[in-house]
PDB file of C-alpha atoms in Angstrom:
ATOM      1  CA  UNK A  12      10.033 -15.832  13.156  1.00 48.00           C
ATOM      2  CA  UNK A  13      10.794 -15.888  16.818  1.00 48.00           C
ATOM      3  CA  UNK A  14       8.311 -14.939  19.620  1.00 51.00           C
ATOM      4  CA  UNK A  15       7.094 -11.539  19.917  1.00 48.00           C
ATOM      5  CA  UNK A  16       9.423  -9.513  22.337  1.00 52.00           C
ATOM      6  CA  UNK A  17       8.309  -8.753  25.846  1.00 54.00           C
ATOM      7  CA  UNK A  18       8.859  -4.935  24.978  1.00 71.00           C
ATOM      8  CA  UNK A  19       9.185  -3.198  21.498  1.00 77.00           C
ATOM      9  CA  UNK A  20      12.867  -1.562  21.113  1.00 91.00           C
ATOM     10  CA  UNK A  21      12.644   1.880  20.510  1.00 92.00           C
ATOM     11  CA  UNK A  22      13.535   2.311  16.833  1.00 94.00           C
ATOM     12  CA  UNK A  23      10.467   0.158  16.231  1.00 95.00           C
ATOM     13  CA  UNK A  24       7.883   1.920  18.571  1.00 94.00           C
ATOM     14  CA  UNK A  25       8.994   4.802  16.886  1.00 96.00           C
ATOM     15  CA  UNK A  26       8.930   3.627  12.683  1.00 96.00           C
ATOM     16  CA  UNK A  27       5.381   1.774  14.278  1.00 97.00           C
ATOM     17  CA  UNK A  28       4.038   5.389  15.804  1.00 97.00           C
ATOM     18  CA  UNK A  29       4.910   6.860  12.587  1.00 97.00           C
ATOM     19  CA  UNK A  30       2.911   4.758  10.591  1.00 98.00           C
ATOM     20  CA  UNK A  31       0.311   4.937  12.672  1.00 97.00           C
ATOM     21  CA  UNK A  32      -0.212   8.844  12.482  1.00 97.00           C
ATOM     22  CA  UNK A  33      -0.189   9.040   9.195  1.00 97.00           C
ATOM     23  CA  UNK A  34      -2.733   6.117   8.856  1.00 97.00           C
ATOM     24  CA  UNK A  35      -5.057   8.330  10.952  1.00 96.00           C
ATOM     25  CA  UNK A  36      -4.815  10.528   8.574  1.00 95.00           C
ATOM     26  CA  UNK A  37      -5.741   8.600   5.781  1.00 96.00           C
ATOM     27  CA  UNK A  38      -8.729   7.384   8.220  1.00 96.00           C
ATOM     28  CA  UNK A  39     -10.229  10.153   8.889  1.00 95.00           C
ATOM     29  CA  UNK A  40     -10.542  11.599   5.267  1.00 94.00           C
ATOM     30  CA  UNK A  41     -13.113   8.618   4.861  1.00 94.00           C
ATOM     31  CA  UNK A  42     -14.799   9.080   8.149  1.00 92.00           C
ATOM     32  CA  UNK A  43     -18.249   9.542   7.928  1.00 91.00           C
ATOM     33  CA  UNK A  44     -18.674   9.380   4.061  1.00 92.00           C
ATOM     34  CA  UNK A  45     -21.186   6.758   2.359  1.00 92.00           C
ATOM     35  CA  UNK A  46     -20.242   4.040  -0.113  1.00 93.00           C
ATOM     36  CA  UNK A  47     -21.562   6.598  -2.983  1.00 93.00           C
ATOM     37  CA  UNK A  48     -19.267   9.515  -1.528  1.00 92.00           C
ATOM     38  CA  UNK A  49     -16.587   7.335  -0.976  1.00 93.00           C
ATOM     39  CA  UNK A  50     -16.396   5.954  -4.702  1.00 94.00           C
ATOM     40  CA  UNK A  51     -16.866   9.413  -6.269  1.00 91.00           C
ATOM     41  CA  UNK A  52     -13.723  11.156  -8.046  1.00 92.00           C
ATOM     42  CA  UNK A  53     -14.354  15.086  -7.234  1.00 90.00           C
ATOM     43  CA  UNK A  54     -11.226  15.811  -9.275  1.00 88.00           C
ATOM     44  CA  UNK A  55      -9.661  15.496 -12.709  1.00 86.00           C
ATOM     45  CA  UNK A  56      -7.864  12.439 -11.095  1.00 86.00           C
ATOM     46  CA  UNK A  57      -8.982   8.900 -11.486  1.00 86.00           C
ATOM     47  CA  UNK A  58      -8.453   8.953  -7.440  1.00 91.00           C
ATOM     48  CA  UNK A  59     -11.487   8.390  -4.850  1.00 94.00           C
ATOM     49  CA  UNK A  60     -11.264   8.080  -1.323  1.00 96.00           C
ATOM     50  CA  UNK A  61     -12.432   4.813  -1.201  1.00 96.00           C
ATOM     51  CA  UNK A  62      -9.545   3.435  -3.947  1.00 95.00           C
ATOM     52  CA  UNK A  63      -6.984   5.248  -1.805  1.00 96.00           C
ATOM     53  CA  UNK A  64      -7.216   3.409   1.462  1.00 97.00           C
ATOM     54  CA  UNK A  65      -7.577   0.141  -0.643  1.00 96.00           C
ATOM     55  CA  UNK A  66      -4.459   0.982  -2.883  1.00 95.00           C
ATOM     56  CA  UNK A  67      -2.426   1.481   0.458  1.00 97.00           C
ATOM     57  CA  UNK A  68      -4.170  -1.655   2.190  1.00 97.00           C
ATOM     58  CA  UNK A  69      -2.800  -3.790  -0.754  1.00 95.00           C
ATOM     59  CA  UNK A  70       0.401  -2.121  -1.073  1.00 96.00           C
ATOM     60  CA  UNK A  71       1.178  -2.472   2.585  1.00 97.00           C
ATOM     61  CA  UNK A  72      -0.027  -6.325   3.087  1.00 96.00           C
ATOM     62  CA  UNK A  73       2.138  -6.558  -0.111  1.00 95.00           C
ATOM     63  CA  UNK A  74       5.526  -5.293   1.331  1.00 96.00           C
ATOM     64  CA  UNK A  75       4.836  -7.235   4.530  1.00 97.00           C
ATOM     65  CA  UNK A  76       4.193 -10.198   2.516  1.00 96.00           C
ATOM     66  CA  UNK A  77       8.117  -9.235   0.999  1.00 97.00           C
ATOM     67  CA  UNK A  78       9.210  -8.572   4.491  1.00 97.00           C
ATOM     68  CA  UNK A  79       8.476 -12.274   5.479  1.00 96.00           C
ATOM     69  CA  UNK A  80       8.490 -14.230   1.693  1.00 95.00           C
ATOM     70  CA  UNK A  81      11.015 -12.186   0.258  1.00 94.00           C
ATOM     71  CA  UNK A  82      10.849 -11.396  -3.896  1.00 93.00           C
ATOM     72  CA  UNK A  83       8.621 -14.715  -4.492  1.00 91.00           C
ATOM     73  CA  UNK A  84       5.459 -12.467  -2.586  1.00 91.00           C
ATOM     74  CA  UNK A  85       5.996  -9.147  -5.576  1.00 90.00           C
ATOM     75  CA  UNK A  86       5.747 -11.221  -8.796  1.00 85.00           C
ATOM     76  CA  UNK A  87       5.502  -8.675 -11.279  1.00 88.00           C
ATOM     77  CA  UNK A  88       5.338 -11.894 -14.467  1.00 88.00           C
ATOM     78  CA  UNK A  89       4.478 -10.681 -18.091  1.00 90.00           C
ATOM     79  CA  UNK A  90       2.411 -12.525 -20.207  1.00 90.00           C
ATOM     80  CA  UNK A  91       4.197 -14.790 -22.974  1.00 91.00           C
ATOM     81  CA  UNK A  92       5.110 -12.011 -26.097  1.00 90.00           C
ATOM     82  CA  UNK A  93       4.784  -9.082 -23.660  1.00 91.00           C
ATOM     83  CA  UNK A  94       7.606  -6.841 -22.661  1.00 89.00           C
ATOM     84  CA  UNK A  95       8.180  -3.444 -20.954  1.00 91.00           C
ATOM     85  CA  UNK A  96       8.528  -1.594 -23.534  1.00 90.00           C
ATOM     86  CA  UNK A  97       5.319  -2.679 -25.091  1.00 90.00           C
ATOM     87  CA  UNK A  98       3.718  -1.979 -21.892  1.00 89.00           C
ATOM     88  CA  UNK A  99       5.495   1.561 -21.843  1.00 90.00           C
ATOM     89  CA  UNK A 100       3.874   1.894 -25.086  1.00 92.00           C
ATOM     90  CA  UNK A 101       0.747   1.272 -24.702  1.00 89.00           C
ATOM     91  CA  UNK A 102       1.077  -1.662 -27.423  1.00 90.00           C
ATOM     92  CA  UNK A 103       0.798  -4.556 -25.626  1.00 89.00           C
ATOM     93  CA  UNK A 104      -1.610  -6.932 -26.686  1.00 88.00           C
ATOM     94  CA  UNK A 105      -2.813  -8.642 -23.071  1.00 89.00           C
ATOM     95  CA  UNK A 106      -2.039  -6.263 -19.327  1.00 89.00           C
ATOM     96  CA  UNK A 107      -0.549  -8.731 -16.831  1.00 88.00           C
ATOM     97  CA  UNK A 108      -2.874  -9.613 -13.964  1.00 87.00           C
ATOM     98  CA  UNK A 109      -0.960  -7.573 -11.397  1.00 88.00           C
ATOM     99  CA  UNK A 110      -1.703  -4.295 -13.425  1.00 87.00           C
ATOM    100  CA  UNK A 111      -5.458  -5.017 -13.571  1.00 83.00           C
ATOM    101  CA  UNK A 112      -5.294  -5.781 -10.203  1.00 83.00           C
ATOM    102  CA  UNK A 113      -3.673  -2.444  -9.093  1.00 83.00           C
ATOM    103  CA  UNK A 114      -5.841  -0.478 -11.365  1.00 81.00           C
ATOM    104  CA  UNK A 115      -8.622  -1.557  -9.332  1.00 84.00           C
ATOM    105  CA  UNK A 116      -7.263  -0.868  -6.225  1.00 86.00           C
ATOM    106  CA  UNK A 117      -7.914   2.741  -7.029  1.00 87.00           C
ATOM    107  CA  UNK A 118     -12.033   2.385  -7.327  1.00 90.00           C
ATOM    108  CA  UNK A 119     -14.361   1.039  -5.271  1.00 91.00           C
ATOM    109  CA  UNK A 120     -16.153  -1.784  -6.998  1.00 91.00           C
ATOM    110  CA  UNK A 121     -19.740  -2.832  -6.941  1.00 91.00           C
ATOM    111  CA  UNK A 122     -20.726  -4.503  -3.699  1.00 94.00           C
ATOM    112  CA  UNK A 123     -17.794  -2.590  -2.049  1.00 94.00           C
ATOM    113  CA  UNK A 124     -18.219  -0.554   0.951  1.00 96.00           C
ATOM    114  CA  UNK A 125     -16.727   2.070   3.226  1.00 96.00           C
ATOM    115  CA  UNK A 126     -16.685   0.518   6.529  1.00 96.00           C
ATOM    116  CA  UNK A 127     -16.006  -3.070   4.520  1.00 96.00           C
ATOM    117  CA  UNK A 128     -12.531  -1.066   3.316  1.00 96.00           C
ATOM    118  CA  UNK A 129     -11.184   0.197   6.393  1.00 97.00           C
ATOM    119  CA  UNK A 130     -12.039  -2.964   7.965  1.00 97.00           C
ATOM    120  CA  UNK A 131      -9.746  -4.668   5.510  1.00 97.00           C
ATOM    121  CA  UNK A 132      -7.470  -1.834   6.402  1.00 98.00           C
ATOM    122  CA  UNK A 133      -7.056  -2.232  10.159  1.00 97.00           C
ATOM    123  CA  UNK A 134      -6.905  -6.237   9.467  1.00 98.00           C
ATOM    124  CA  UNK A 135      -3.737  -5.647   7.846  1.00 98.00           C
ATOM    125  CA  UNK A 136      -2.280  -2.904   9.957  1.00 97.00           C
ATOM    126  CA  UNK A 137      -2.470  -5.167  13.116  1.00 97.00           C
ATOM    127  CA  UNK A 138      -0.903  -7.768  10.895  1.00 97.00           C
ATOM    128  CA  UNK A 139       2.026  -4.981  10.127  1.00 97.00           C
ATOM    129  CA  UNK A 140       2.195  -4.766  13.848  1.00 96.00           C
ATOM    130  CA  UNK A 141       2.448  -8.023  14.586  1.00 96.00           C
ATOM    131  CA  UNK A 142       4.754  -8.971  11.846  1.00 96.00           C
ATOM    132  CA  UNK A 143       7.102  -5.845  12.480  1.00 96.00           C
ATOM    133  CA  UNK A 144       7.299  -7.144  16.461  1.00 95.00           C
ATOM    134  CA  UNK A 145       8.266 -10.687  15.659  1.00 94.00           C
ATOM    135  CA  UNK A 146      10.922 -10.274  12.965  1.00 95.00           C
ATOM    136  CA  UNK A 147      13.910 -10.471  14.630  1.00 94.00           C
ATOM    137  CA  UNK A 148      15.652  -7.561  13.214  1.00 95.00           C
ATOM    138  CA  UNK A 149      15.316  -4.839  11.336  1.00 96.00           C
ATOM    139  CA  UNK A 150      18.318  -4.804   9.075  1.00 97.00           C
ATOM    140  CA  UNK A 151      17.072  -8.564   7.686  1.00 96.00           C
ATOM    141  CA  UNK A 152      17.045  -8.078   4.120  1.00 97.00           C
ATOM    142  CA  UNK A 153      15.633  -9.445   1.205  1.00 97.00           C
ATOM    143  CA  UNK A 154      16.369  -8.666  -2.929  1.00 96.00           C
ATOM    144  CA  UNK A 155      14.131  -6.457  -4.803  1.00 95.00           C
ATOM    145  CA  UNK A 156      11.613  -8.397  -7.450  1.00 91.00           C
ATOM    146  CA  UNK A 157      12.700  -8.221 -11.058  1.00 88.00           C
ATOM    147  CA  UNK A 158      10.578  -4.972 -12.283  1.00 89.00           C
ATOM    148  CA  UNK A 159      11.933  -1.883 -14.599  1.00 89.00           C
ATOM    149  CA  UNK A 160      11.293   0.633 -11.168  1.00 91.00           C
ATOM    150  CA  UNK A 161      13.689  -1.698  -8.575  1.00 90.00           C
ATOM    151  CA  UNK A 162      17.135  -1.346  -9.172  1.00 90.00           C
ATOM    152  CA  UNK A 163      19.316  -4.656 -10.836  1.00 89.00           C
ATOM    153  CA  UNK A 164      20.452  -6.488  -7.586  1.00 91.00           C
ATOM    154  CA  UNK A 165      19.131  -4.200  -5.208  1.00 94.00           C
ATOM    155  CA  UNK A 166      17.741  -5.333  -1.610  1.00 96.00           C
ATOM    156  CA  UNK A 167      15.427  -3.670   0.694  1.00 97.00           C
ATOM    157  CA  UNK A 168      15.395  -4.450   4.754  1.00 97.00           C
ATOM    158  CA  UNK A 169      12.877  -4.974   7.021  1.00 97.00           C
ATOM    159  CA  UNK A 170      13.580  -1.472   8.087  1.00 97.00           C
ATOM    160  CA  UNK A 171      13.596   0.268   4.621  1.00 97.00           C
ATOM    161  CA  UNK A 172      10.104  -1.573   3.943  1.00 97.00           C
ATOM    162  CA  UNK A 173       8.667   0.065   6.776  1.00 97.00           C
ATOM    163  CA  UNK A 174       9.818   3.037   6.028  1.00 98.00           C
ATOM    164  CA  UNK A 175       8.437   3.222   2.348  1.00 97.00           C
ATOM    165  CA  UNK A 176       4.718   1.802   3.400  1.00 98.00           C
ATOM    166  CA  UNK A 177       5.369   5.181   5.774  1.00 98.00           C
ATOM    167  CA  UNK A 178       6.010   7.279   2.865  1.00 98.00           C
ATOM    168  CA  UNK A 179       3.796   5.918   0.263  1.00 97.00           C
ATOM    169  CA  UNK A 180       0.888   6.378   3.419  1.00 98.00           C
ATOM    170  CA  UNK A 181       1.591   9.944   3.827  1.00 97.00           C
ATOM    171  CA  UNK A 182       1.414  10.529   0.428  1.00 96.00           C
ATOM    172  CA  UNK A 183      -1.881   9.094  -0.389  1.00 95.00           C
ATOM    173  CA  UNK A 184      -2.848  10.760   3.212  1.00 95.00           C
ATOM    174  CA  UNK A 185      -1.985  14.286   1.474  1.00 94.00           C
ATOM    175  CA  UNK A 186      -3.703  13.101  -1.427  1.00 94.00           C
ATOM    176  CA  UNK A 187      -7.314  11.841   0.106  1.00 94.00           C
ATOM    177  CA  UNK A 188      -7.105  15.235   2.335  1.00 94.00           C
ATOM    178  CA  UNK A 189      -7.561  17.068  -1.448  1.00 93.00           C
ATOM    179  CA  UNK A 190     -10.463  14.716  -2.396  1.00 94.00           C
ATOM    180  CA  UNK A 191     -12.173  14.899   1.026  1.00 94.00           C
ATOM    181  CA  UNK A 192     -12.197  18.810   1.046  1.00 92.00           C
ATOM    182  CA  UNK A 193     -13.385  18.957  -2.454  1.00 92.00           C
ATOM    183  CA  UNK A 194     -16.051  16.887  -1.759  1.00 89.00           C
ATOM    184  CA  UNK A 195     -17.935  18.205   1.057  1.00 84.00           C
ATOM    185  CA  UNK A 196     -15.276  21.455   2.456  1.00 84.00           C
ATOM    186  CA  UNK A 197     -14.225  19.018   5.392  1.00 80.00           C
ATOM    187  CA  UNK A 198     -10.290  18.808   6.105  1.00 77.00           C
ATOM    188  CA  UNK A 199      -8.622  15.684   7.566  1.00 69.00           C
ATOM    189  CA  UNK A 200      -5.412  17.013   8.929  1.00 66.00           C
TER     190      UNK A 200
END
């Protein structure tokens, strides 16, 4: 990567402003809760407050990871007599790592804490700021990992990265506002 620009251009200020409301957002549906509160799932969903700013800390450190390592950084390997259609099932016989992994992205695990989360959280927002500075443009793009969801052959930029870690934020921003205000009444946005 080259050395971080003297000045931002606008189009990133802008996608980096974006991202940063609607990380607020997610923030403050967590402020003030304990580890308990923050674990708890006040809703017929598997979701907790806690899980939800994990889940989007590992899915954005993961598309930044694409942004500078390309498809090698999303491996998305079965294990050997595994396929997708088994695991559409619900027949396979062993889960791939990755999908144990992202299933506990979504609860906080013993010895886990509140502040200890959105610590790893702003850790890997300044490294989305830093990375989205340096790269030395936008457009730069790199193809999609081999996975059922991606599309064969398709390739996502620098710019269209960004753009879903904005989205996929927002959503689980909308979502942890539901879980806050059933918990205690409080609204975060």
């Amino acid at each position: 990567m080259s050395a971080v620009p003297t000045s931002p251009d606008a189009e990133r200020t802008d996608l980096l402003a974006a991202l940063a409301t609607v990380r607020a957002a997610l923030i403050r549906s967590v402020e003030g809760l304990g580890d308990d509160q923050a674990g708890e799932r006040p809703t017929v969903s598997a979701l907790c407050l806690g899980g939800l700013v994990k889940h989007v800390t590992a899915m954005e450190e993961n598309w930044l990871r694409f942004v500078i390592e390309g498809p090698s950084a999303m491996s998305f390997a079965l294990p050997d007599g595994v396929t997708w259609d088994d695991l559409a099932a619900g027949t396979a016989r062993e889960l791939p790592a990755w999908m144990a992994d992202r299933d506990k992205e979504f609860r906080m695990l013993p010895g886990e804490t509140t502040s200890g989360v959105l610590h790893a959280y702003e850790q890997v927002a300044a490294r989305t700021e830093k990375i989205i500075l340096e790269v030395p443009d936008l457009a730069a793009a790199h193809p999609l990992p081999d996975a059922p969801w991606n599309e064969p052959g398709g390739e996502w930029s620098v710019r269209r990265v960004l753009t879903h870690v904005i989205a996929e934020t927002a959503q689980h921003a909308g979502h942890a506002d539901i879980l806050r205000e059933t918990l205690d009444g409080r609204q975060a946005t």
